[in-house]
């Protein structure tokens, strides 16, 4: 696996430890350890046993540091743990962007095909938050990603992936035909990938990566129905969250769009993301020979 982005900044443990020593001497003696992650925006290092350091890989992710801190500060009570922003660092040591220190959250990332008890309760609790929040990019109308989704379907059809573009376009058309969200903007996370869901004993206990959170159409937070759950466990999640048919269809479209955009871009550079994209496409029945 190579770099995920052409403009990605080089990262290593020594850089992280120099940044910490230079700006947060109280943690100067703590070792930094890179964490294996499916993330595409930040490099993540564990700092000692109680902290993590998150450094944007590209300039495009740098603004997420400030946004995530603001979003996490606006959240009310939730039934799961969320990261505490302990400190924000400044550019230094040749690293050009802000970076953040978060508190460590215990738990293991969710795995495709496994259930996550408490997932529906979390989605509903977040949606019920009445605090003001920024507009969420993935909370906008589905039509805003139509061009990108169709281009990605075309690109993926030209690879050696066992992909059925006609089936994908049919799923996408059904989602676009669904009536748009007309209710009040709801709080949403916007990136409920399995790697952002922490479990203990099969129960959701923590949710990571809040840079995409904000308010808008809640359909995006239905994507675990296809990126995590199975045909057998999906109905229980749907029953618990109780979306209307149009929101469920838009959520299905969001899951498709994310997968077809991710797979051509990351299939040679991020094994976690590309494997999850293939899982989604299989669950949606748009792989050759899939149901």
PDB file of C-alpha atoms in Angstrom:
ATOM      1  CA  UNK A   1       0.000   0.000   0.000  1.00  0.00           C
ATOM      2  CA  UNK A   2       1.309   3.426  -0.938  1.00  0.00           C
ATOM      3  CA  UNK A   3       0.266   6.935  -0.094  1.00  0.00           C
ATOM      4  CA  UNK A   4      -3.465   7.527  -0.330  1.00  0.00           C
ATOM      5  CA  UNK A   5      -3.217  11.128  -1.583  1.00  0.00           C
ATOM      6  CA  UNK A   6      -0.782  12.772  -3.981  1.00  0.00           C
ATOM      7  CA  UNK A   7      -0.444  15.779  -1.649  1.00  0.00           C
ATOM      8  CA  UNK A   8      -0.089  13.746   1.539  1.00  0.00           C
ATOM      9  CA  UNK A   9       2.413  15.008   4.120  1.00  0.00           C
ATOM     10  CA  UNK A  10       5.073  12.528   5.242  1.00  0.00           C
ATOM     11  CA  UNK A  11       4.477  11.277   8.791  1.00  0.00           C
ATOM     12  CA  UNK A  12       6.568   9.323  11.262  1.00  0.00           C
ATOM     13  CA  UNK A  13       6.856   8.735  14.982  1.00  0.00           C
ATOM     14  CA  UNK A  14       9.816  11.080  15.343  1.00  0.00           C
ATOM     15  CA  UNK A  15       7.845  14.002  13.886  1.00  0.00           C
ATOM     16  CA  UNK A  16       4.953  13.373  16.276  1.00  0.00           C
ATOM     17  CA  UNK A  17       7.233  13.170  19.301  1.00  0.00           C
ATOM     18  CA  UNK A  18       9.064  16.384  18.306  1.00  0.00           C
ATOM     19  CA  UNK A  19       5.749  18.210  17.922  1.00  0.00           C
ATOM     20  CA  UNK A  20       4.579  17.016  21.333  1.00  0.00           C
ATOM     21  CA  UNK A  21       7.864  17.834  23.077  1.00  0.00           C
ATOM     22  CA  UNK A  22       7.967  21.294  21.549  1.00  0.00           C
ATOM     23  CA  UNK A  23       4.405  22.322  22.414  1.00  0.00           C
ATOM     24  CA  UNK A  24       3.219  20.102  25.267  1.00  0.00           C
ATOM     25  CA  UNK A  25       6.195  19.396  27.514  1.00  0.00           C
ATOM     26  CA  UNK A  26       3.926  17.733  30.090  1.00  0.00           C
ATOM     27  CA  UNK A  27       3.675  14.812  27.671  1.00  0.00           C
ATOM     28  CA  UNK A  28       7.270  14.904  26.435  1.00  0.00           C
ATOM     29  CA  UNK A  29       8.155  11.536  27.944  1.00  0.00           C
ATOM     30  CA  UNK A  30       5.175   9.682  26.497  1.00  0.00           C
ATOM     31  CA  UNK A  31       5.965   7.386  23.563  1.00  0.00           C
ATOM     32  CA  UNK A  32       4.042   7.827  20.295  1.00  0.00           C
ATOM     33  CA  UNK A  33       2.888   4.670  18.530  1.00  0.00           C
ATOM     34  CA  UNK A  34       1.252   4.680  15.077  1.00  0.00           C
ATOM     35  CA  UNK A  35      -2.207   3.138  15.020  1.00  0.00           C
ATOM     36  CA  UNK A  36      -3.382   0.964  12.179  1.00  0.00           C
ATOM     37  CA  UNK A  37      -6.423   2.733  10.825  1.00  0.00           C
ATOM     38  CA  UNK A  38      -8.736   2.787   7.848  1.00  0.00           C
ATOM     39  CA  UNK A  39      -8.924   6.550   8.124  1.00  0.00           C
ATOM     40  CA  UNK A  40      -8.275   8.659   5.056  1.00  0.00           C
ATOM     41  CA  UNK A  41      -8.001  12.175   6.536  1.00  0.00           C
ATOM     42  CA  UNK A  42      -5.697  11.880   9.557  1.00  0.00           C
ATOM     43  CA  UNK A  43      -2.669   9.948  10.700  1.00  0.00           C
ATOM     44  CA  UNK A  44      -3.394   8.731  14.237  1.00  0.00           C
ATOM     45  CA  UNK A  45      -0.822   7.933  16.926  1.00  0.00           C
ATOM     46  CA  UNK A  46      -1.385   6.680  20.438  1.00  0.00           C
ATOM     47  CA  UNK A  47       0.443   8.866  22.947  1.00  0.00           C
ATOM     48  CA  UNK A  48       1.166   6.955  26.113  1.00  0.00           C
ATOM     49  CA  UNK A  49      -1.929   5.062  27.244  1.00  0.00           C
ATOM     50  CA  UNK A  50      -4.479   7.849  27.704  1.00  0.00           C
ATOM     51  CA  UNK A  51      -4.121  10.063  24.618  1.00  0.00           C
ATOM     52  CA  UNK A  52      -4.093  10.042  20.803  1.00  0.00           C
ATOM     53  CA  UNK A  53      -2.524  12.498  18.376  1.00  0.00           C
ATOM     54  CA  UNK A  54      -4.373  13.209  15.136  1.00  0.00           C
ATOM     55  CA  UNK A  55      -2.555  14.935  12.294  1.00  0.00           C
ATOM     56  CA  UNK A  56      -4.254  15.848   8.995  1.00  0.00           C
ATOM     57  CA  UNK A  57      -2.619  14.125   6.039  1.00  0.00           C
ATOM     58  CA  UNK A  58      -3.421  16.932   3.593  1.00  0.00           C
ATOM     59  CA  UNK A  59      -4.273  20.613   3.627  1.00  0.00           C
ATOM     60  CA  UNK A  60      -7.889  19.746   2.876  1.00  0.00           C
ATOM     61  CA  UNK A  61      -8.220  18.015   6.240  1.00  0.00           C
ATOM     62  CA  UNK A  62      -6.660  20.809   8.268  1.00  0.00           C
ATOM     63  CA  UNK A  63      -9.911  22.726   8.757  1.00  0.00           C
ATOM     64  CA  UNK A  64     -11.442  19.606  10.318  1.00  0.00           C
ATOM     65  CA  UNK A  65      -9.392  20.154  13.479  1.00  0.00           C
ATOM     66  CA  UNK A  66     -11.262  23.339  14.357  1.00  0.00           C
ATOM     67  CA  UNK A  67     -14.619  22.056  13.112  1.00  0.00           C
ATOM     68  CA  UNK A  68     -14.415  18.812  15.083  1.00  0.00           C
ATOM     69  CA  UNK A  69     -13.577  20.686  18.292  1.00  0.00           C
ATOM     70  CA  UNK A  70     -16.573  22.977  17.772  1.00  0.00           C
ATOM     71  CA  UNK A  71     -18.924  20.099  16.992  1.00  0.00           C
ATOM     72  CA  UNK A  72     -17.838  18.013  19.971  1.00  0.00           C
ATOM     73  CA  UNK A  73     -18.381  21.028  22.211  1.00  0.00           C
ATOM     74  CA  UNK A  74     -21.968  21.388  20.957  1.00  0.00           C
ATOM     75  CA  UNK A  75     -23.054  17.801  21.539  1.00  0.00           C
ATOM     76  CA  UNK A  76     -25.356  17.057  24.412  1.00  0.00           C
ATOM     77  CA  UNK A  77     -25.618  13.817  26.336  1.00  0.00           C
ATOM     78  CA  UNK A  78     -25.167  10.728  24.188  1.00  0.00           C
ATOM     79  CA  UNK A  79     -25.390   7.044  25.124  1.00  0.00           C
ATOM     80  CA  UNK A  80     -21.791   6.464  23.949  1.00  0.00           C
ATOM     81  CA  UNK A  81     -18.399   8.063  24.579  1.00  0.00           C
ATOM     82  CA  UNK A  82     -17.018  10.637  22.140  1.00  0.00           C
ATOM     83  CA  UNK A  83     -13.424  11.907  21.937  1.00  0.00           C
ATOM     84  CA  UNK A  84     -12.409  14.693  24.287  1.00  0.00           C
ATOM     85  CA  UNK A  85     -10.250  17.335  22.596  1.00  0.00           C
ATOM     86  CA  UNK A  86      -7.462  17.748  25.150  1.00  0.00           C
ATOM     87  CA  UNK A  87      -5.276  20.182  23.187  1.00  0.00           C
ATOM     88  CA  UNK A  88      -4.728  21.638  19.736  1.00  0.00           C
ATOM     89  CA  UNK A  89      -1.196  21.996  18.401  1.00  0.00           C
ATOM     90  CA  UNK A  90       0.218  24.491  15.941  1.00  0.00           C
ATOM     91  CA  UNK A  91       2.291  24.023  12.778  1.00  0.00           C
ATOM     92  CA  UNK A  92       5.946  23.323  13.598  1.00  0.00           C
ATOM     93  CA  UNK A  93       8.877  21.026  12.821  1.00  0.00           C
ATOM     94  CA  UNK A  94       8.101  21.251   9.113  1.00  0.00           C
ATOM     95  CA  UNK A  95       4.519  20.087   9.669  1.00  0.00           C
ATOM     96  CA  UNK A  96       2.315  22.816   8.149  1.00  0.00           C
ATOM     97  CA  UNK A  97      -1.144  22.466   9.747  1.00  0.00           C
ATOM     98  CA  UNK A  98      -2.917  22.411  13.120  1.00  0.00           C
ATOM     99  CA  UNK A  99      -3.141  19.041  14.839  1.00  0.00           C
ATOM    100  CA  UNK A 100      -5.031  17.710  17.848  1.00  0.00           C
ATOM    101  CA  UNK A 101      -4.577  15.639  20.988  1.00  0.00           C
ATOM    102  CA  UNK A 102      -7.626  13.608  22.013  1.00  0.00           C
ATOM    103  CA  UNK A 103      -8.401  11.414  24.965  1.00  0.00           C
ATOM    104  CA  UNK A 104      -8.110   7.688  24.338  1.00  0.00           C
ATOM    105  CA  UNK A 105     -11.363   5.731  24.012  1.00  0.00           C
ATOM    106  CA  UNK A 106     -11.375   2.029  24.823  1.00  0.00           C
ATOM    107  CA  UNK A 107     -13.037  -0.418  22.480  1.00  0.00           C
ATOM    108  CA  UNK A 108     -12.452  -2.378  19.291  1.00  0.00           C
ATOM    109  CA  UNK A 109     -13.573  -1.178  15.855  1.00  0.00           C
ATOM    110  CA  UNK A 110     -16.715  -2.819  14.522  1.00  0.00           C
ATOM    111  CA  UNK A 111     -16.324  -5.483  11.842  1.00  0.00           C
ATOM    112  CA  UNK A 112     -18.407  -5.979   8.723  1.00  0.00           C
ATOM    113  CA  UNK A 113     -21.056  -8.620   9.127  1.00  0.00           C
ATOM    114  CA  UNK A 114     -21.302  -8.221  12.893  1.00  0.00           C
ATOM    115  CA  UNK A 115     -24.116  -6.568  14.806  1.00  0.00           C
ATOM    116  CA  UNK A 116     -23.533  -3.553  17.066  1.00  0.00           C
ATOM    117  CA  UNK A 117     -25.990  -3.438  19.952  1.00  0.00           C
ATOM    118  CA  UNK A 118     -26.972   0.121  20.757  1.00  0.00           C
ATOM    119  CA  UNK A 119     -26.319   1.493  17.270  1.00  0.00           C
ATOM    120  CA  UNK A 120     -29.926   2.494  16.642  1.00  0.00           C
ATOM    121  CA  UNK A 121     -30.172   4.101  20.085  1.00  0.00           C
ATOM    122  CA  UNK A 122     -27.104   6.203  19.311  1.00  0.00           C
ATOM    123  CA  UNK A 123     -28.472   7.354  15.938  1.00  0.00           C
ATOM    124  CA  UNK A 124     -31.779   8.344  17.518  1.00  0.00           C
ATOM    125  CA  UNK A 125     -30.134  10.107  20.475  1.00  0.00           C
ATOM    126  CA  UNK A 126     -27.911  12.144  18.170  1.00  0.00           C
ATOM    127  CA  UNK A 127     -30.860  13.038  15.960  1.00  0.00           C
ATOM    128  CA  UNK A 128     -32.792  14.244  19.016  1.00  0.00           C
ATOM    129  CA  UNK A 129     -30.083  16.786  19.930  1.00  0.00           C
ATOM    130  CA  UNK A 130     -31.551  20.295  19.711  1.00  0.00           C
ATOM    131  CA  UNK A 131     -28.308  22.271  19.924  1.00  0.00           C
ATOM    132  CA  UNK A 132     -27.391  24.542  17.019  1.00  0.00           C
ATOM    133  CA  UNK A 133     -24.933  22.985  14.615  1.00  0.00           C
ATOM    134  CA  UNK A 134     -23.182  23.659  11.318  1.00  0.00           C
ATOM    135  CA  UNK A 135     -24.675  22.366   8.065  1.00  0.00           C
ATOM    136  CA  UNK A 136     -23.339  18.880   7.374  1.00  0.00           C
ATOM    137  CA  UNK A 137     -21.862  18.360   3.918  1.00  0.00           C
ATOM    138  CA  UNK A 138     -23.382  14.880   3.734  1.00  0.00           C
ATOM    139  CA  UNK A 139     -26.676  16.202   5.042  1.00  0.00           C
ATOM    140  CA  UNK A 140     -27.405  18.075   1.823  1.00  0.00           C
ATOM    141  CA  UNK A 141     -29.797  16.760  -0.862  1.00  0.00           C
ATOM    142  CA  UNK A 142     -28.683  13.562  -2.550  1.00  0.00           C
ATOM    143  CA  UNK A 143     -28.673  15.350  -5.911  1.00  0.00           C
ATOM    144  CA  UNK A 144     -25.549  17.251  -4.836  1.00  0.00           C
ATOM    145  CA  UNK A 145     -23.487  14.083  -5.302  1.00  0.00           C
ATOM    146  CA  UNK A 146     -25.226  12.865  -8.470  1.00  0.00           C
ATOM    147  CA  UNK A 147     -22.431  13.920 -10.820  1.00  0.00           C
ATOM    148  CA  UNK A 148     -19.704  12.463  -8.604  1.00  0.00           C
ATOM    149  CA  UNK A 149     -21.584   9.192  -8.090  1.00  0.00           C
ATOM    150  CA  UNK A 150     -22.245   8.667 -11.797  1.00  0.00           C
ATOM    151  CA  UNK A 151     -18.626   9.468 -12.654  1.00  0.00           C
ATOM    152  CA  UNK A 152     -17.423   6.984 -10.040  1.00  0.00           C
ATOM    153  CA  UNK A 153     -19.762   4.273 -11.348  1.00  0.00           C
ATOM    154  CA  UNK A 154     -18.258   4.814 -14.780  1.00  0.00           C
ATOM    155  CA  UNK A 155     -14.713   4.740 -13.414  1.00  0.00           C
ATOM    156  CA  UNK A 156     -15.336   1.599 -11.386  1.00  0.00           C
ATOM    157  CA  UNK A 157     -16.855  -0.150 -14.397  1.00  0.00           C
ATOM    158  CA  UNK A 158     -13.524   0.280 -16.195  1.00  0.00           C
ATOM    159  CA  UNK A 159     -11.569  -1.587 -13.512  1.00  0.00           C
ATOM    160  CA  UNK A 160     -11.266  -5.326 -12.958  1.00  0.00           C
ATOM    161  CA  UNK A 161     -13.629  -5.193  -9.981  1.00  0.00           C
ATOM    162  CA  UNK A 162     -16.610  -7.576 -10.406  1.00  0.00           C
ATOM    163  CA  UNK A 163     -18.986  -4.649 -10.583  1.00  0.00           C
ATOM    164  CA  UNK A 164     -22.387  -4.327 -12.285  1.00  0.00           C
ATOM    165  CA  UNK A 165     -22.791  -0.675 -13.314  1.00  0.00           C
ATOM    166  CA  UNK A 166     -26.343  -1.191 -14.530  1.00  0.00           C
ATOM    167  CA  UNK A 167     -27.426  -2.527 -11.145  1.00  0.00           C
ATOM    168  CA  UNK A 168     -25.632   0.341  -9.414  1.00  0.00           C
ATOM    169  CA  UNK A 169     -27.347   2.929 -11.596  1.00  0.00           C
ATOM    170  CA  UNK A 170     -30.713   1.347 -10.805  1.00  0.00           C
ATOM    171  CA  UNK A 171     -30.069   1.637  -7.055  1.00  0.00           C
ATOM    172  CA  UNK A 172     -28.910   5.210  -7.544  1.00  0.00           C
ATOM    173  CA  UNK A 173     -31.953   6.168  -9.632  1.00  0.00           C
ATOM    174  CA  UNK A 174     -34.297   4.770  -6.980  1.00  0.00           C
ATOM    175  CA  UNK A 175     -32.544   6.847  -4.315  1.00  0.00           C
ATOM    176  CA  UNK A 176     -32.688  10.018  -6.402  1.00  0.00           C
ATOM    177  CA  UNK A 177     -36.387   9.469  -7.044  1.00  0.00           C
ATOM    178  CA  UNK A 178     -37.132   9.360  -3.321  1.00  0.00           C
ATOM    179  CA  UNK A 179     -38.691  12.563  -1.972  1.00  0.00           C
ATOM    180  CA  UNK A 180     -36.125  14.831  -0.296  1.00  0.00           C
ATOM    181  CA  UNK A 181     -36.003  15.504   3.429  1.00  0.00           C
ATOM    182  CA  UNK A 182     -38.516  18.207   4.360  1.00  0.00           C
ATOM    183  CA  UNK A 183     -38.306  17.999   8.134  1.00  0.00           C
ATOM    184  CA  UNK A 184     -36.161  20.227  10.327  1.00  0.00           C
ATOM    185  CA  UNK A 185     -32.398  19.692   9.987  1.00  0.00           C
ATOM    186  CA  UNK A 186     -31.294  16.873  12.278  1.00  0.00           C
ATOM    187  CA  UNK A 187     -27.973  16.274  13.963  1.00  0.00           C
ATOM    188  CA  UNK A 188     -25.994  13.593  12.162  1.00  0.00           C
ATOM    189  CA  UNK A 189     -22.524  12.111  12.384  1.00  0.00           C
ATOM    190  CA  UNK A 190     -22.010  11.715   8.651  1.00  0.00           C
ATOM    191  CA  UNK A 191     -19.310   9.020   8.647  1.00  0.00           C
ATOM    192  CA  UNK A 192     -20.566   5.966  10.516  1.00  0.00           C
ATOM    193  CA  UNK A 193     -18.028   3.594   9.006  1.00  0.00           C
ATOM    194  CA  UNK A 194     -17.238   0.448  11.029  1.00  0.00           C
ATOM    195  CA  UNK A 195     -13.769   1.781  11.883  1.00  0.00           C
ATOM    196  CA  UNK A 196     -15.406   4.774  13.609  1.00  0.00           C
ATOM    197  CA  UNK A 197     -17.619   2.575  15.798  1.00  0.00           C
ATOM    198  CA  UNK A 198     -16.007   1.215  18.979  1.00  0.00           C
ATOM    199  CA  UNK A 199     -17.500  -1.884  20.568  1.00  0.00           C
ATOM    200  CA  UNK A 200     -17.074  -3.736  23.842  1.00  0.00           C
ATOM    201  CA  UNK A 201     -18.709  -7.151  24.121  1.00  0.00           C
ATOM    202  CA  UNK A 202     -20.684  -6.427  20.958  1.00  0.00           C
ATOM    203  CA  UNK A 203     -22.186  -3.158  22.247  1.00  0.00           C
ATOM    204  CA  UNK A 204     -21.460   0.280  20.825  1.00  0.00           C
ATOM    205  CA  UNK A 205     -19.537   2.250  23.458  1.00  0.00           C
ATOM    206  CA  UNK A 206     -17.768   4.988  21.484  1.00  0.00           C
ATOM    207  CA  UNK A 207     -17.936   6.873  18.174  1.00  0.00           C
ATOM    208  CA  UNK A 208     -14.900   8.508  16.575  1.00  0.00           C
ATOM    209  CA  UNK A 209     -14.240  11.090  13.820  1.00  0.00           C
ATOM    210  CA  UNK A 210     -16.772  13.897  14.161  1.00  0.00           C
ATOM    211  CA  UNK A 211     -15.413  16.245  11.489  1.00  0.00           C
ATOM    212  CA  UNK A 212     -18.329  15.469   9.150  1.00  0.00           C
ATOM    213  CA  UNK A 213     -20.987  15.996  11.836  1.00  0.00           C
ATOM    214  CA  UNK A 214     -23.586  18.735  11.709  1.00  0.00           C
ATOM    215  CA  UNK A 215     -27.241  19.136  10.809  1.00  0.00           C
ATOM    216  CA  UNK A 216     -29.193  18.156   7.712  1.00  0.00           C
ATOM    217  CA  UNK A 217     -30.916  15.141   6.156  1.00  0.00           C
ATOM    218  CA  UNK A 218     -30.536  12.236   8.625  1.00  0.00           C
ATOM    219  CA  UNK A 219     -30.372   9.636   5.823  1.00  0.00           C
ATOM    220  CA  UNK A 220     -26.562   9.534   5.881  1.00  0.00           C
ATOM    221  CA  UNK A 221     -26.553   7.965   9.346  1.00  0.00           C
ATOM    222  CA  UNK A 222     -28.387   4.925   7.975  1.00  0.00           C
ATOM    223  CA  UNK A 223     -25.270   3.769   6.102  1.00  0.00           C
ATOM    224  CA  UNK A 224     -24.306   1.158   8.747  1.00  0.00           C
ATOM    225  CA  UNK A 225     -27.305  -0.817   7.479  1.00  0.00           C
ATOM    226  CA  UNK A 226     -25.133  -1.676   4.451  1.00  0.00           C
ATOM    227  CA  UNK A 227     -21.510  -1.058   5.515  1.00  0.00           C
ATOM    228  CA  UNK A 228     -21.780  -3.063   8.744  1.00  0.00           C
ATOM    229  CA  UNK A 229     -24.968  -5.093   9.046  1.00  0.00           C
ATOM    230  CA  UNK A 230     -26.261  -8.057   7.048  1.00  0.00           C
ATOM    231  CA  UNK A 231     -29.517  -8.955   5.365  1.00  0.00           C
ATOM    232  CA  UNK A 232     -30.494 -10.749   8.589  1.00  0.00           C
ATOM    233  CA  UNK A 233     -29.675  -7.902  11.007  1.00  0.00           C
ATOM    234  CA  UNK A 234     -30.634  -4.929   8.797  1.00  0.00           C
ATOM    235  CA  UNK A 235     -34.400  -5.156   9.429  1.00  0.00           C
ATOM    236  CA  UNK A 236     -34.001  -4.831  13.210  1.00  0.00           C
ATOM    237  CA  UNK A 237     -31.936  -1.670  12.762  1.00  0.00           C
ATOM    238  CA  UNK A 238     -34.532  -0.266  10.371  1.00  0.00           C
ATOM    239  CA  UNK A 239     -37.356  -1.079  12.766  1.00  0.00           C
ATOM    240  CA  UNK A 240     -35.550   0.556  15.683  1.00  0.00           C
ATOM    241  CA  UNK A 241     -34.640   3.768  13.863  1.00  0.00           C
ATOM    242  CA  UNK A 242     -38.006   3.793  12.022  1.00  0.00           C
ATOM    243  CA  UNK A 243     -37.138   5.992   9.027  1.00  0.00           C
ATOM    244  CA  UNK A 244     -39.820   6.587   6.416  1.00  0.00           C
ATOM    245  CA  UNK A 245     -39.393   4.786   3.116  1.00  0.00           C
ATOM    246  CA  UNK A 246     -37.930   7.853   1.379  1.00  0.00           C
ATOM    247  CA  UNK A 247     -35.247   8.362   4.043  1.00  0.00           C
ATOM    248  CA  UNK A 248     -34.338   4.662   3.902  1.00  0.00           C
ATOM    249  CA  UNK A 249     -33.983   4.894   0.106  1.00  0.00           C
ATOM    250  CA  UNK A 250     -31.803   8.004   0.389  1.00  0.00           C
ATOM    251  CA  UNK A 251     -29.668   6.256   3.005  1.00  0.00           C
ATOM    252  CA  UNK A 252     -29.211   3.335   0.621  1.00  0.00           C
ATOM    253  CA  UNK A 253     -28.178   5.803  -2.065  1.00  0.00           C
ATOM    254  CA  UNK A 254     -25.689   7.436   0.302  1.00  0.00           C
ATOM    255  CA  UNK A 255     -24.138   4.053   1.068  1.00  0.00           C
ATOM    256  CA  UNK A 256     -23.834   3.327  -2.658  1.00  0.00           C
ATOM    257  CA  UNK A 257     -22.353   6.720  -3.481  1.00  0.00           C
ATOM    258  CA  UNK A 258     -19.717   6.479  -0.758  1.00  0.00           C
ATOM    259  CA  UNK A 259     -18.702   2.976  -1.822  1.00  0.00           C
ATOM    260  CA  UNK A 260     -18.433   3.668  -5.560  1.00  0.00           C
ATOM    261  CA  UNK A 261     -16.460   6.865  -4.920  1.00  0.00           C
ATOM    262  CA  UNK A 262     -14.126   5.234  -2.394  1.00  0.00           C
ATOM    263  CA  UNK A 263     -13.295   2.014  -4.223  1.00  0.00           C
ATOM    264  CA  UNK A 264     -11.625   3.366  -7.390  1.00  0.00           C
ATOM    265  CA  UNK A 265      -9.643   5.898  -5.338  1.00  0.00           C
ATOM    266  CA  UNK A 266      -8.468   3.673  -2.466  1.00  0.00           C
ATOM    267  CA  UNK A 267      -8.404   0.126  -3.859  1.00  0.00           C
ATOM    268  CA  UNK A 268      -4.602   0.078  -4.108  1.00  0.00           C
ATOM    269  CA  UNK A 269      -3.792   2.300  -1.104  1.00  0.00           C
ATOM    270  CA  UNK A 270      -6.259   1.604   1.744  1.00  0.00           C
ATOM    271  CA  UNK A 271      -7.171  -2.029   2.312  1.00  0.00           C
ATOM    272  CA  UNK A 272      -9.703  -1.264   5.063  1.00  0.00           C
ATOM    273  CA  UNK A 273     -11.707   1.285   3.080  1.00  0.00           C
ATOM    274  CA  UNK A 274     -11.640  -0.692  -0.168  1.00  0.00           C
ATOM    275  CA  UNK A 275     -12.719  -3.901   1.597  1.00  0.00           C
ATOM    276  CA  UNK A 276     -15.611  -2.051   3.210  1.00  0.00           C
ATOM    277  CA  UNK A 277     -16.632  -0.532  -0.130  1.00  0.00           C
ATOM    278  CA  UNK A 278     -16.749  -4.017  -1.647  1.00  0.00           C
ATOM    279  CA  UNK A 279     -18.826  -5.207   1.312  1.00  0.00           C
ATOM    280  CA  UNK A 280     -21.325  -2.387   0.737  1.00  0.00           C
ATOM    281  CA  UNK A 281     -21.580  -3.159  -2.961  1.00  0.00           C
ATOM    282  CA  UNK A 282     -22.184  -6.826  -2.197  1.00  0.00           C
ATOM    283  CA  UNK A 283     -24.909  -5.969   0.331  1.00  0.00           C
ATOM    284  CA  UNK A 284     -26.529  -3.692  -2.267  1.00  0.00           C
ATOM    285  CA  UNK A 285     -26.426  -6.458  -4.869  1.00  0.00           C
ATOM    286  CA  UNK A 286     -24.363  -4.511  -7.404  1.00  0.00           C
ATOM    287  CA  UNK A 287     -21.426  -6.887  -7.734  1.00  0.00           C
ATOM    288  CA  UNK A 288     -21.467  -9.369 -10.617  1.00  0.00           C
ATOM    289  CA  UNK A 289     -23.080 -12.533  -9.373  1.00  0.00           C
ATOM    290  CA  UNK A 290     -24.224 -11.000  -6.062  1.00  0.00           C
ATOM    291  CA  UNK A 291     -27.804 -11.213  -4.907  1.00  0.00           C
TER     292      UNK A 291
END
